[in-house]
Amino acid sequence: MKKELLTLTLGAMLTVGAAGTAAAKVEGDTIILGSSISLTGKYATNGLHTQRGYDYAVDVINAAGGVKVGGKSYKLDVKYYDDESTPARGAQLAERLIQQDGVEYMLGPYSSGMVKAIAPVSEKFGVPMVEAEGASRSLFTQGYKYLFAVLSTSEQYLATAIDMAAASTSDPKSIRVAMAFEGDPFSMDVRAGVVDKINEYGMKTIIDDQLPADLSDMSTTLTKVKALKPDILIVSGHSKGAATAARQIDEMKVNVPMIAMTHCEAAKVQEKFPNASTGFLCPTQWVETLSKSDPIFGSAAEWNAGFKKAYPSYSSVPYQSAQASAAVYVWKEAFEAANSFDKDIVRDAIAAVEMETFYGDIKFSENGNNIAKPMFMRQIGADSSYSLVETFDDMAFPRNVKY
């Protein structure tokens, strides 16, 4: 609570133009991380989830002895400003953190759009940024050297479903794929990842449709699906597209052995279409039942329990908070591996991070995206519950709904 009040106070001071006190990159025995985060505006809810994930990680790491550099233990702390969910404001605040407050180690904001605005600033000043909430593939095609992301990027959202389909047979080349995607940048990123996987396995694409702009009807695609009988159907059209797909799969009594789509939960397909949605594969960044762990936070379930104890208002913890904690953990690992506070030495240590965490495996490509953690898949059961699917053997297959 104290940290959140401090954040709001700092944001209010900045709004009226008050000068902040300069903060060195390391003050005494405290390492200062900086973040422009959305505490007001359209991203405020997820911005708060992110901030709480950062703060929880800081508290756990500090309680476990902090960060050891040069034979000395240091505590972590985060200096926040409210970017008001506005990209231009975020860029201004990132520059303030770096230029006026002396921050040389950044945590990311919430959303791809905000990261897109801030990344050029941290790059300009050679300040490493570890971000947890910007999934857009395009962030990692700009040649940035100081941007690193712990989450899976958007092209991975449904790629795992193709891996599952490949594992369903001894001859992956025999798999016939049907796809329908919205034409927006996110869904096109998702499609690119699916296509890469299809090509990797030598599968055959028999339907490759674009959903109508209003996302209200995909009967044309589903008519072809019924006629051509693909082995897997892939759909990405945000919440409305998922709802339309589930409704019309139900109405048209479409039965494909595997169906995978984004935004299942947001569209509440398991509630609105409980029969048709049985067997759907749905991507998520993280789940508390994941079989991953680390020495600081323990297992995914232990992190989840600890976070809920720290923030009792959560009945279900959003993945945004989990990946935010993972980003802070990367900083601890990098500082200790670098054994230095020089931001370029630390940057190189971040680039070399390879670790298992409660959130999943982390290893960065030369472009800064995490190439070790796939999107995780959950499958909707006959009772409308979601079950984690880590391998094909965890799946109920084939999906065989009775209409």
mmCIF file of C-alpha atoms in Angstrom:
data_model
loop_
_atom_site.group_PDB
_atom_site.id
_atom_site.type_symbol
_atom_site.label_atom_id
_atom_site.label_comp_id
_atom_site.label_asym_id
_atom_site.label_seq_id
_atom_site.Cartn_x
_atom_site.Cartn_y
_atom_site.Cartn_z
ATOM 1 C CA MET A 1 0.000 0.000 0.000
ATOM 2 C CA LYS A 2 2.820 2.396 0.869
ATOM 3 C CA LYS A 3 4.454 1.859 -2.528
ATOM 4 C CA GLU A 4 1.176 2.456 -4.366
ATOM 5 C CA LEU A 5 0.532 5.663 -2.444
ATOM 6 C CA LEU A 6 4.067 6.803 -3.197
ATOM 7 C CA THR A 7 3.495 6.066 -6.861
ATOM 8 C CA LEU A 8 0.334 8.116 -6.979
ATOM 9 C CA THR A 9 2.041 10.949 -5.130
ATOM 10 C CA LEU A 10 4.936 10.940 -7.563
ATOM 11 C CA GLY A 11 2.514 10.934 -10.478
ATOM 12 C CA ALA A 12 0.615 13.861 -9.015
ATOM 13 C CA MET A 13 3.837 15.801 -8.412
ATOM 14 C CA LEU A 14 4.891 15.240 -11.979
ATOM 15 C CA THR A 15 1.513 16.357 -13.311
ATOM 16 C CA VAL A 16 1.867 19.761 -11.654
ATOM 17 C CA GLY A 17 5.453 20.049 -12.803
ATOM 18 C CA ALA A 18 7.188 19.692 -9.475
ATOM 19 C CA ALA A 19 10.850 18.768 -9.655
ATOM 20 C CA GLY A 20 11.722 15.317 -8.364
ATOM 21 C CA THR A 21 14.812 14.590 -6.374
ATOM 22 C CA ALA A 22 17.542 12.964 -8.404
ATOM 23 C CA ALA A 23 17.980 9.269 -7.714
ATOM 24 C CA ALA A 24 21.240 7.552 -8.504
ATOM 25 C CA LYS A 25 21.243 4.115 -10.126
ATOM 26 C CA VAL A 26 22.343 2.721 -6.757
ATOM 27 C CA GLU A 27 21.617 4.602 -3.528
ATOM 28 C CA GLY A 28 23.571 3.185 -0.600
ATOM 29 C CA ASP A 29 22.564 -0.457 -0.438
ATOM 30 C CA THR A 30 19.540 -0.078 -2.762
ATOM 31 C CA ILE A 31 19.394 -0.681 -6.521
ATOM 32 C CA ILE A 32 16.821 1.617 -8.125
ATOM 33 C CA LEU A 33 14.756 0.268 -11.008
ATOM 34 C CA GLY A 34 12.464 2.649 -12.888
ATOM 35 C CA SER A 35 9.114 2.169 -14.594
ATOM 36 C CA SER A 36 6.550 4.283 -16.373
ATOM 37 C CA ILE A 37 3.345 2.373 -15.627
ATOM 38 C CA SER A 38 -0.372 2.896 -16.337
ATOM 39 C CA LEU A 39 -2.129 3.667 -13.056
ATOM 40 C CA THR A 40 -4.839 5.763 -14.694
ATOM 41 C CA GLY A 41 -6.435 5.656 -18.138
ATOM 42 C CA LYS A 42 -7.614 2.679 -20.179
ATOM 43 C CA TYR A 43 -4.768 0.370 -19.111
ATOM 44 C CA ALA A 44 -5.064 1.148 -15.397
ATOM 45 C CA THR A 45 -6.421 -2.251 -14.339
ATOM 46 C CA ASN A 46 -3.654 -4.232 -15.989
ATOM 47 C CA GLY A 47 -1.128 -1.551 -15.064
ATOM 48 C CA LEU A 48 -1.952 -2.188 -11.412
ATOM 49 C CA HIS A 49 -1.658 -5.955 -11.927
ATOM 50 C CA THR A 50 1.794 -5.307 -13.390
ATOM 51 C CA GLN A 51 2.922 -2.972 -10.610
ATOM 52 C CA ARG A 52 1.825 -5.439 -7.956
ATOM 53 C CA GLY A 53 3.774 -8.182 -9.714
ATOM 54 C CA TYR A 54 6.875 -5.993 -9.662
ATOM 55 C CA ASP A 55 6.394 -5.043 -6.009
ATOM 56 C CA TYR A 56 5.746 -8.603 -4.874
ATOM 57 C CA ALA A 57 8.944 -9.798 -6.562
ATOM 58 C CA VAL A 58 10.936 -6.969 -4.989
ATOM 59 C CA ASP A 59 9.614 -7.883 -1.540
ATOM 60 C CA VAL A 60 10.343 -11.616 -1.953
ATOM 61 C CA ILE A 61 13.834 -11.045 -3.377
ATOM 62 C CA ASN A 62 14.701 -8.541 -0.650
ATOM 63 C CA ALA A 63 13.427 -10.907 2.048
ATOM 64 C CA ALA A 64 15.600 -13.685 0.592
ATOM 65 C CA GLY A 65 18.769 -11.603 0.947
ATOM 66 C CA GLY A 66 18.467 -9.251 -1.996
ATOM 67 C CA VAL A 67 20.991 -9.010 -4.814
ATOM 68 C CA LYS A 68 24.669 -9.796 -4.282
ATOM 69 C CA VAL A 69 27.186 -7.711 -6.226
ATOM 70 C CA GLY A 70 30.869 -7.369 -5.389
ATOM 71 C CA GLY A 71 30.485 -9.354 -2.193
ATOM 72 C CA LYS A 72 27.791 -7.009 -0.864
ATOM 73 C CA SER A 73 24.029 -7.472 -0.584
ATOM 74 C CA TYR A 74 21.702 -4.864 -2.074
ATOM 75 C CA LYS A 75 17.973 -4.345 -1.847
ATOM 76 C CA LEU A 76 15.803 -3.624 -4.888
ATOM 77 C CA ASP A 77 13.350 -0.741 -5.162
ATOM 78 C CA VAL A 78 11.237 0.628 -8.005
ATOM 79 C CA LYS A 79 10.594 4.266 -8.844
ATOM 80 C CA TYR A 80 7.272 4.608 -10.669
ATOM 81 C CA TYR A 81 5.544 7.347 -12.616
ATOM 82 C CA ASP A 82 1.981 7.135 -13.934
ATOM 83 C CA ASP A 83 2.012 7.282 -17.740
ATOM 84 C CA GLU A 84 -1.789 7.736 -17.815
ATOM 85 C CA SER A 85 -2.032 5.015 -20.510
ATOM 86 C CA THR A 86 -0.704 7.532 -23.041
ATOM 87 C CA PRO A 87 2.294 6.586 -25.210
ATOM 88 C CA ALA A 88 3.638 10.135 -25.520
ATOM 89 C CA ARG A 89 3.436 10.553 -21.759
ATOM 90 C CA GLY A 90 5.214 7.251 -21.258
ATOM 91 C CA ALA A 91 8.093 8.344 -23.476
ATOM 92 C CA GLN A 92 8.403 11.631 -21.540
ATOM 93 C CA LEU A 93 8.459 9.814 -18.210
ATOM 94 C CA ALA A 94 11.009 7.274 -19.387
ATOM 95 C CA GLU A 95 13.294 10.141 -20.348
ATOM 96 C CA ARG A 96 12.671 11.800 -16.992
ATOM 97 C CA LEU A 97 13.585 8.606 -15.143
ATOM 98 C CA ILE A 98 16.814 8.293 -17.109
ATOM 99 C CA GLN A 99 17.885 11.919 -17.515
ATOM 100 C CA GLN A 100 16.661 13.524 -14.297
ATOM 101 C CA ASP A 101 16.369 10.656 -11.849
ATOM 102 C CA GLY A 102 19.538 8.872 -12.931
ATOM 103 C CA VAL A 103 17.822 5.491 -13.403
ATOM 104 C CA GLU A 104 19.886 3.103 -15.504
ATOM 105 C CA TYR A 105 17.759 -0.037 -15.149
ATOM 106 C CA MET A 106 14.200 -0.049 -16.481
ATOM 107 C CA LEU A 107 11.160 -2.247 -16.031
ATOM 108 C CA GLY A 108 8.635 -2.070 -18.845
ATOM 109 C CA PRO A 109 5.208 -0.435 -18.950
ATOM 110 C CA TYR A 110 1.921 -2.214 -19.651
ATOM 111 C CA SER A 111 0.961 -3.059 -23.262
ATOM 112 C CA SER A 112 2.757 -3.323 -26.577
ATOM 113 C CA GLY A 113 1.789 0.227 -27.508
ATOM 114 C CA MET A 114 3.418 1.697 -24.417
ATOM 115 C CA VAL A 115 6.553 -0.430 -24.879
ATOM 116 C CA LYS A 116 6.707 0.750 -28.491
ATOM 117 C CA ALA A 117 6.754 4.355 -27.252
ATOM 118 C CA ILE A 118 9.329 3.825 -24.507
ATOM 119 C CA ALA A 119 11.784 1.410 -26.154
ATOM 120 C CA PRO A 120 13.340 4.086 -28.426
ATOM 121 C CA VAL A 121 14.016 6.222 -25.335
ATOM 122 C CA SER A 122 15.822 3.508 -23.375
ATOM 123 C CA GLU A 123 17.666 2.540 -26.555
ATOM 124 C CA LYS A 124 18.765 6.128 -27.171
ATOM 125 C CA PHE A 125 20.367 6.353 -23.723
ATOM 126 C CA GLY A 126 21.701 2.796 -23.669
ATOM 127 C CA VAL A 127 19.561 1.824 -20.677
ATOM 128 C CA PRO A 128 18.482 -1.836 -20.514
ATOM 129 C CA MET A 129 14.753 -2.485 -20.147
ATOM 130 C CA VAL A 130 13.234 -5.812 -19.126
ATOM 131 C CA GLU A 131 9.547 -5.771 -19.986
ATOM 132 C CA ALA A 132 6.745 -8.182 -19.204
ATOM 133 C CA GLU A 133 3.634 -6.897 -20.947
ATOM 134 C CA GLY A 134 4.399 -6.087 -24.597
ATOM 135 C CA ALA A 135 3.789 -9.163 -26.788
ATOM 136 C CA SER A 136 3.841 -7.641 -30.264
ATOM 137 C CA ARG A 137 6.239 -9.401 -32.614
ATOM 138 C CA SER A 138 7.112 -6.053 -34.214
ATOM 139 C CA LEU A 139 8.861 -4.882 -31.034
ATOM 140 C CA PHE A 140 11.600 -7.400 -31.731
ATOM 141 C CA THR A 141 12.213 -6.636 -35.395
ATOM 142 C CA GLN A 142 13.579 -3.116 -34.826
ATOM 143 C CA GLY A 143 17.143 -4.082 -33.963
ATOM 144 C CA TYR A 144 16.895 -2.908 -30.352
ATOM 145 C CA LYS A 145 19.857 -3.991 -28.223
ATOM 146 C CA TYR A 146 18.545 -2.880 -24.822
ATOM 147 C CA LEU A 147 14.996 -4.311 -24.916
ATOM 148 C CA PHE A 148 14.243 -7.732 -23.394
ATOM 149 C CA ALA A 149 10.867 -9.400 -22.827
ATOM 150 C CA VAL A 150 10.049 -12.365 -20.588
ATOM 151 C CA LEU A 151 6.627 -13.133 -22.086
ATOM 152 C CA SER A 152 5.864 -15.129 -25.194
ATOM 153 C CA THR A 153 5.384 -12.945 -28.247
ATOM 154 C CA SER A 154 2.180 -12.932 -30.260
ATOM 155 C CA GLU A 155 3.378 -15.220 -33.035
ATOM 156 C CA GLN A 156 3.569 -17.995 -30.423
ATOM 157 C CA TYR A 157 -0.057 -17.776 -29.262
ATOM 158 C CA LEU A 158 -1.307 -20.698 -31.348
ATOM 159 C CA ALA A 159 1.943 -22.195 -32.613
ATOM 160 C CA THR A 160 1.850 -24.742 -29.787
ATOM 161 C CA ALA A 161 -1.436 -26.080 -31.181
ATOM 162 C CA ILE A 162 0.405 -27.034 -34.373
ATOM 163 C CA ASP A 163 3.002 -28.851 -32.248
ATOM 164 C CA MET A 164 0.132 -30.739 -30.604
ATOM 165 C CA ALA A 165 -1.338 -31.653 -33.985
ATOM 166 C CA ALA A 166 2.064 -32.909 -35.139
ATOM 167 C CA ALA A 167 2.299 -35.106 -32.045
ATOM 168 C CA SER A 168 -1.075 -36.692 -32.835
ATOM 169 C CA THR A 169 0.366 -38.732 -35.699
ATOM 170 C CA SER A 170 3.528 -40.525 -36.793
ATOM 171 C CA ASP A 171 3.356 -38.550 -40.049
ATOM 172 C CA PRO A 172 2.973 -34.788 -39.346
ATOM 173 C CA LYS A 173 3.054 -34.059 -43.092
ATOM 174 C CA SER A 174 -0.343 -35.740 -43.348
ATOM 175 C CA ILE A 175 -1.983 -33.083 -41.144
ATOM 176 C CA ARG A 176 -4.427 -30.820 -43.010
ATOM 177 C CA VAL A 177 -4.922 -27.374 -41.480
ATOM 178 C CA ALA A 178 -7.799 -24.883 -41.717
ATOM 179 C CA MET A 179 -7.233 -21.285 -40.563
ATOM 180 C CA ALA A 180 -9.376 -18.184 -40.151
ATOM 181 C CA PHE A 181 -7.871 -14.940 -38.859
ATOM 182 C CA GLU A 182 -8.940 -11.374 -38.294
ATOM 183 C CA GLY A 183 -6.941 -8.874 -40.367
ATOM 184 C CA ASP A 184 -5.636 -6.867 -37.395
ATOM 185 C CA PRO A 185 -1.896 -6.741 -36.509
ATOM 186 C CA PHE A 186 -2.231 -9.045 -33.479
ATOM 187 C CA SER A 187 -4.028 -11.788 -35.395
ATOM 188 C CA MET A 188 -1.637 -11.443 -38.320
ATOM 189 C CA ASP A 189 1.226 -11.978 -35.871
ATOM 190 C CA VAL A 190 -0.546 -15.059 -34.554
ATOM 191 C CA ARG A 191 -1.049 -16.319 -38.112
ATOM 192 C CA ALA A 192 2.634 -15.810 -38.960
ATOM 193 C CA GLY A 193 3.646 -18.053 -36.086
ATOM 194 C CA VAL A 194 1.168 -20.730 -37.117
ATOM 195 C CA VAL A 195 2.351 -20.617 -40.734
ATOM 196 C CA ASP A 196 5.981 -20.966 -39.636
ATOM 197 C CA LYS A 197 5.074 -24.101 -37.684
ATOM 198 C CA ILE A 198 3.027 -25.526 -40.543
ATOM 199 C CA ASN A 199 6.006 -25.073 -42.849
ATOM 200 C CA GLU A 200 8.378 -26.561 -40.274
ATOM 201 C CA TYR A 201 6.363 -29.776 -40.189
ATOM 202 C CA GLY A 202 5.495 -29.802 -43.890
ATOM 203 C CA MET A 203 1.763 -29.818 -43.175
ATOM 204 C CA LYS A 204 -0.822 -28.853 -45.781
ATOM 205 C CA THR A 205 -2.997 -25.750 -45.433
ATOM 206 C CA ILE A 206 -6.364 -26.447 -47.039
ATOM 207 C CA ILE A 207 -8.249 -23.342 -45.814
ATOM 208 C CA ASP A 208 -6.649 -19.942 -45.164
ATOM 209 C CA ASP A 209 -9.418 -17.373 -44.705
ATOM 210 C CA GLN A 210 -9.632 -13.845 -43.356
ATOM 211 C CA LEU A 211 -12.580 -13.207 -41.078
ATOM 212 C CA PRO A 212 -14.980 -10.409 -42.088
ATOM 213 C CA ALA A 213 -14.155 -7.051 -40.550
ATOM 214 C CA ASP A 214 -17.198 -7.041 -38.271
ATOM 215 C CA LEU A 215 -16.398 -10.569 -37.042
ATOM 216 C CA SER A 216 -20.104 -11.417 -37.097
ATOM 217 C CA ASP A 217 -20.082 -14.369 -39.492
ATOM 218 C CA MET A 218 -17.637 -17.134 -40.341
ATOM 219 C CA SER A 219 -20.139 -19.518 -41.889
ATOM 220 C CA THR A 220 -18.312 -19.408 -45.238
ATOM 221 C CA THR A 221 -15.189 -20.806 -43.602
ATOM 222 C CA LEU A 222 -17.121 -23.349 -41.558
ATOM 223 C CA THR A 223 -19.005 -24.588 -44.634
ATOM 224 C CA LYS A 224 -15.625 -25.348 -46.215
ATOM 225 C CA VAL A 225 -14.479 -26.981 -42.971
ATOM 226 C CA LYS A 226 -17.461 -29.343 -43.017
ATOM 227 C CA ALA A 227 -16.794 -30.235 -46.661
ATOM 228 C CA LEU A 228 -13.001 -30.608 -46.531
ATOM 229 C CA LYS A 229 -12.702 -32.151 -43.038
ATOM 230 C CA PRO A 230 -9.367 -30.696 -41.825
ATOM 231 C CA ASP A 231 -7.507 -32.255 -38.897
ATOM 232 C CA ILE A 232 -7.210 -28.955 -37.033
ATOM 233 C CA LEU A 233 -9.031 -25.608 -37.155
ATOM 234 C CA ILE A 234 -7.219 -22.460 -35.979
ATOM 235 C CA VAL A 235 -9.124 -19.221 -35.269
ATOM 236 C CA SER A 236 -7.950 -15.802 -34.062
ATOM 237 C CA GLY A 237 -10.347 -12.874 -33.960
ATOM 238 C CA HIS A 238 -10.184 -11.448 -30.430
ATOM 239 C CA SER A 239 -13.217 -11.888 -28.179
ATOM 240 C CA LYS A 240 -15.906 -11.239 -30.765
ATOM 241 C CA GLY A 241 -14.291 -13.608 -33.255
ATOM 242 C CA ALA A 242 -14.066 -16.360 -30.640
ATOM 243 C CA ALA A 243 -17.725 -15.901 -29.685
ATOM 244 C CA THR A 244 -18.823 -15.975 -33.330
ATOM 245 C CA ALA A 245 -16.720 -19.058 -34.027
ATOM 246 C CA ALA A 246 -18.092 -20.965 -31.030
ATOM 247 C CA ARG A 247 -21.694 -19.976 -31.794
ATOM 248 C CA GLN A 248 -21.521 -21.004 -35.428
ATOM 249 C CA ILE A 249 -19.551 -24.177 -34.730
ATOM 250 C CA ASP A 250 -22.491 -25.042 -32.472
ATOM 251 C CA GLU A 251 -25.170 -23.987 -34.963
ATOM 252 C CA MET A 252 -23.510 -25.774 -37.881
ATOM 253 C CA LYS A 253 -22.531 -28.841 -35.831
ATOM 254 C CA VAL A 254 -18.884 -28.653 -36.858
ATOM 255 C CA ASN A 255 -16.763 -31.489 -35.504
ATOM 256 C CA VAL A 256 -12.998 -31.219 -36.098
ATOM 257 C CA PRO A 257 -10.531 -33.400 -34.137
ATOM 258 C CA MET A 258 -8.678 -30.303 -32.875
ATOM 259 C CA ILE A 259 -9.888 -26.704 -32.610
ATOM 260 C CA ALA A 260 -7.663 -23.935 -31.209
ATOM 261 C CA MET A 261 -8.518 -20.270 -30.820
ATOM 262 C CA THR A 262 -7.479 -17.143 -28.950
ATOM 263 C CA HIS A 263 -9.625 -15.278 -26.399
ATOM 264 C CA CYS A 264 -11.679 -18.274 -25.225
ATOM 265 C CA GLU A 265 -11.997 -16.966 -21.676
ATOM 266 C CA ALA A 266 -12.587 -13.338 -22.637
ATOM 267 C CA ALA A 267 -15.446 -14.487 -24.900
ATOM 268 C CA LYS A 268 -16.721 -16.903 -22.199
ATOM 269 C CA VAL A 269 -17.212 -19.593 -24.827
ATOM 270 C CA GLN A 270 -17.228 -22.283 -22.139
ATOM 271 C CA GLU A 271 -20.251 -20.600 -20.539
ATOM 272 C CA LYS A 272 -22.180 -19.538 -23.621
ATOM 273 C CA PHE A 273 -21.534 -22.624 -25.758
ATOM 274 C CA PRO A 274 -20.593 -25.376 -23.297
ATOM 275 C CA ASN A 275 -21.179 -28.249 -25.715
ATOM 276 C CA ALA A 276 -19.508 -26.843 -28.831
ATOM 277 C CA SER A 277 -16.524 -25.492 -26.897
ATOM 278 C CA THR A 278 -15.699 -28.862 -25.376
ATOM 279 C CA GLY A 279 -12.158 -29.734 -26.424
ATOM 280 C CA PHE A 280 -11.191 -26.242 -27.550
ATOM 281 C CA LEU A 281 -7.485 -25.464 -27.047
ATOM 282 C CA CYS A 282 -6.930 -21.973 -25.694
ATOM 283 C CA PRO A 283 -3.581 -20.169 -25.218
ATOM 284 C CA THR A 284 -2.436 -18.451 -22.019
ATOM 285 C CA GLN A 285 0.879 -16.930 -20.954
ATOM 286 C CA TRP A 286 0.986 -18.678 -17.560
ATOM 287 C CA VAL A 287 -1.029 -20.886 -15.209
ATOM 288 C CA GLU A 288 -0.516 -21.596 -11.536
ATOM 289 C CA THR A 289 -0.476 -25.361 -12.123
ATOM 290 C CA LEU A 290 2.557 -25.099 -14.404
ATOM 291 C CA SER A 291 5.318 -27.566 -13.502
ATOM 292 C CA LYS A 292 8.078 -24.950 -13.269
ATOM 293 C CA SER A 293 9.939 -23.604 -10.231
ATOM 294 C CA ASP A 294 12.961 -21.620 -9.075
ATOM 295 C CA PRO A 295 14.978 -21.053 -5.866
ATOM 296 C CA ILE A 296 13.440 -17.656 -5.063
ATOM 297 C CA PHE A 297 9.704 -18.041 -5.665
ATOM 298 C CA GLY A 298 9.382 -21.827 -5.553
ATOM 299 C CA SER A 299 6.821 -23.450 -7.817
ATOM 300 C CA ALA A 300 4.176 -21.709 -9.888
ATOM 301 C CA ALA A 301 1.626 -22.718 -7.252
ATOM 302 C CA GLU A 302 3.794 -21.319 -4.451
ATOM 303 C CA TRP A 303 4.251 -17.990 -6.240
ATOM 304 C CA ASN A 304 0.487 -17.885 -6.790
ATOM 305 C CA ALA A 305 -0.270 -18.577 -3.116
ATOM 306 C CA GLY A 306 2.280 -16.009 -1.950
ATOM 307 C CA PHE A 307 0.933 -13.328 -4.257
ATOM 308 C CA LYS A 308 -2.644 -13.951 -3.128
ATOM 309 C CA LYS A 309 -1.512 -13.707 0.498
ATOM 310 C CA ALA A 310 0.146 -10.356 -0.267
ATOM 311 C CA TYR A 311 -2.885 -9.137 -2.220
ATOM 312 C CA PRO A 312 -5.963 -10.889 -0.759
ATOM 313 C CA SER A 313 -8.371 -9.132 -3.135
ATOM 314 C CA TYR A 314 -7.395 -11.592 -5.897
ATOM 315 C CA SER A 315 -9.450 -14.768 -6.154
ATOM 316 C CA SER A 316 -7.648 -15.588 -9.413
ATOM 317 C CA VAL A 317 -4.257 -14.078 -10.189
ATOM 318 C CA PRO A 318 -3.823 -12.629 -13.704
ATOM 319 C CA TYR A 319 -0.812 -13.727 -15.700
ATOM 320 C CA GLN A 320 0.245 -10.079 -16.038
ATOM 321 C CA SER A 321 1.313 -10.112 -12.385
ATOM 322 C CA ALA A 322 3.243 -13.370 -12.751
ATOM 323 C CA GLN A 323 5.252 -12.211 -15.733
ATOM 324 C CA ALA A 324 5.960 -8.883 -14.021
ATOM 325 C CA SER A 325 7.557 -10.791 -11.125
ATOM 326 C CA ALA A 326 9.588 -12.815 -13.608
ATOM 327 C CA ALA A 327 10.967 -9.584 -15.121
ATOM 328 C CA VAL A 328 12.260 -8.440 -11.727
ATOM 329 C CA TYR A 329 13.844 -11.853 -11.216
ATOM 330 C CA VAL A 330 15.767 -11.402 -14.481
ATOM 331 C CA TRP A 331 17.281 -8.216 -13.045
ATOM 332 C CA LYS A 332 18.478 -10.052 -9.932
ATOM 333 C CA GLU A 333 20.022 -12.792 -12.031
ATOM 334 C CA ALA A 334 21.711 -10.317 -14.383
ATOM 335 C CA PHE A 335 23.188 -8.120 -11.642
ATOM 336 C CA GLU A 336 24.671 -11.144 -9.912
ATOM 337 C CA ALA A 337 26.010 -12.642 -13.146
ATOM 338 C CA ALA A 338 27.544 -9.301 -14.161
ATOM 339 C CA ASN A 339 28.896 -8.644 -10.653
ATOM 340 C CA SER A 340 28.774 -5.019 -11.714
ATOM 341 C CA PHE A 341 26.462 -2.008 -11.941
ATOM 342 C CA ASP A 342 27.846 -0.850 -15.297
ATOM 343 C CA LYS A 343 24.731 -0.770 -17.455
ATOM 344 C CA ASP A 344 26.430 -2.187 -20.539
ATOM 345 C CA ILE A 345 27.985 -5.070 -18.604
ATOM 346 C CA VAL A 346 24.594 -5.702 -17.018
ATOM 347 C CA ARG A 347 22.931 -5.499 -20.441
ATOM 348 C CA ASP A 348 25.215 -8.245 -21.707
ATOM 349 C CA ALA A 349 24.406 -10.319 -18.627
ATOM 350 C CA ILE A 350 20.673 -9.964 -19.342
ATOM 351 C CA ALA A 351 21.273 -11.094 -22.916
ATOM 352 C CA ALA A 352 23.009 -14.209 -21.569
ATOM 353 C CA VAL A 353 20.302 -15.131 -19.040
ATOM 354 C CA GLU A 354 19.144 -18.723 -19.313
ATOM 355 C CA MET A 355 16.998 -19.848 -16.397
ATOM 356 C CA GLU A 356 13.952 -21.748 -15.223
ATOM 357 C CA THR A 357 11.476 -19.724 -13.178
ATOM 358 C CA PHE A 358 8.046 -20.292 -11.659
ATOM 359 C CA TYR A 359 6.732 -18.424 -14.734
ATOM 360 C CA GLY A 360 8.507 -20.659 -17.234
ATOM 361 C CA ASP A 361 11.893 -20.850 -18.917
ATOM 362 C CA ILE A 362 13.651 -17.632 -19.933
ATOM 363 C CA LYS A 363 16.269 -17.263 -22.655
ATOM 364 C CA PHE A 364 16.550 -14.263 -24.938
ATOM 365 C CA SER A 365 17.170 -14.279 -28.665
ATOM 366 C CA GLU A 366 19.536 -11.713 -30.157
ATOM 367 C CA ASN A 367 16.390 -9.615 -30.772
ATOM 368 C CA GLY A 368 15.472 -9.644 -27.080
ATOM 369 C CA ASN A 369 12.370 -11.827 -27.111
ATOM 370 C CA ASN A 370 12.055 -14.894 -24.898
ATOM 371 C CA ILE A 371 12.597 -17.983 -27.040
ATOM 372 C CA ALA A 372 12.497 -20.557 -24.217
ATOM 373 C CA LYS A 373 8.886 -20.221 -23.021
ATOM 374 C CA PRO A 374 6.046 -21.289 -25.288
ATOM 375 C CA MET A 375 2.503 -20.107 -24.884
ATOM 376 C CA PHE A 376 0.753 -22.605 -22.696
ATOM 377 C CA MET A 377 -2.417 -24.297 -23.809
ATOM 378 C CA ARG A 378 -5.485 -25.134 -21.776
ATOM 379 C CA GLN A 379 -8.291 -27.342 -22.960
ATOM 380 C CA ILE A 380 -11.965 -26.860 -22.163
ATOM 381 C CA GLY A 381 -13.481 -29.988 -20.664
ATOM 382 C CA ALA A 382 -17.006 -31.354 -20.854
ATOM 383 C CA ASP A 383 -17.699 -29.647 -17.508
ATOM 384 C CA SER A 384 -16.567 -26.282 -18.989
ATOM 385 C CA SER A 385 -13.421 -26.224 -16.833
ATOM 386 C CA TYR A 386 -9.948 -25.442 -18.195
ATOM 387 C CA SER A 387 -7.122 -27.968 -17.861
ATOM 388 C CA LEU A 388 -3.449 -27.294 -18.560
ATOM 389 C CA VAL A 389 -2.126 -29.136 -21.617
ATOM 390 C CA GLU A 390 1.678 -29.249 -21.545
ATOM 391 C CA THR A 391 2.096 -32.143 -23.986
ATOM 392 C CA PHE A 392 -0.137 -33.982 -26.432
ATOM 393 C CA ASP A 393 -0.531 -36.774 -23.867
ATOM 394 C CA ASP A 394 -2.372 -34.311 -21.595
ATOM 395 C CA MET A 395 -5.045 -33.683 -24.230
ATOM 396 C CA ALA A 396 -8.477 -35.160 -24.667
ATOM 397 C CA PHE A 397 -8.162 -36.170 -28.323
ATOM 398 C CA PRO A 398 -9.867 -36.265 -30.682
ATOM 399 C CA ARG A 399 -12.430 -33.635 -29.840
ATOM 400 C CA ASN A 400 -15.643 -35.551 -30.435
ATOM 401 C CA VAL A 401 -18.660 -33.450 -29.520
ATOM 402 C CA LYS A 402 -22.138 -34.944 -29.746
ATOM 403 C CA TYR A 403 -24.620 -32.499 -31.269
#
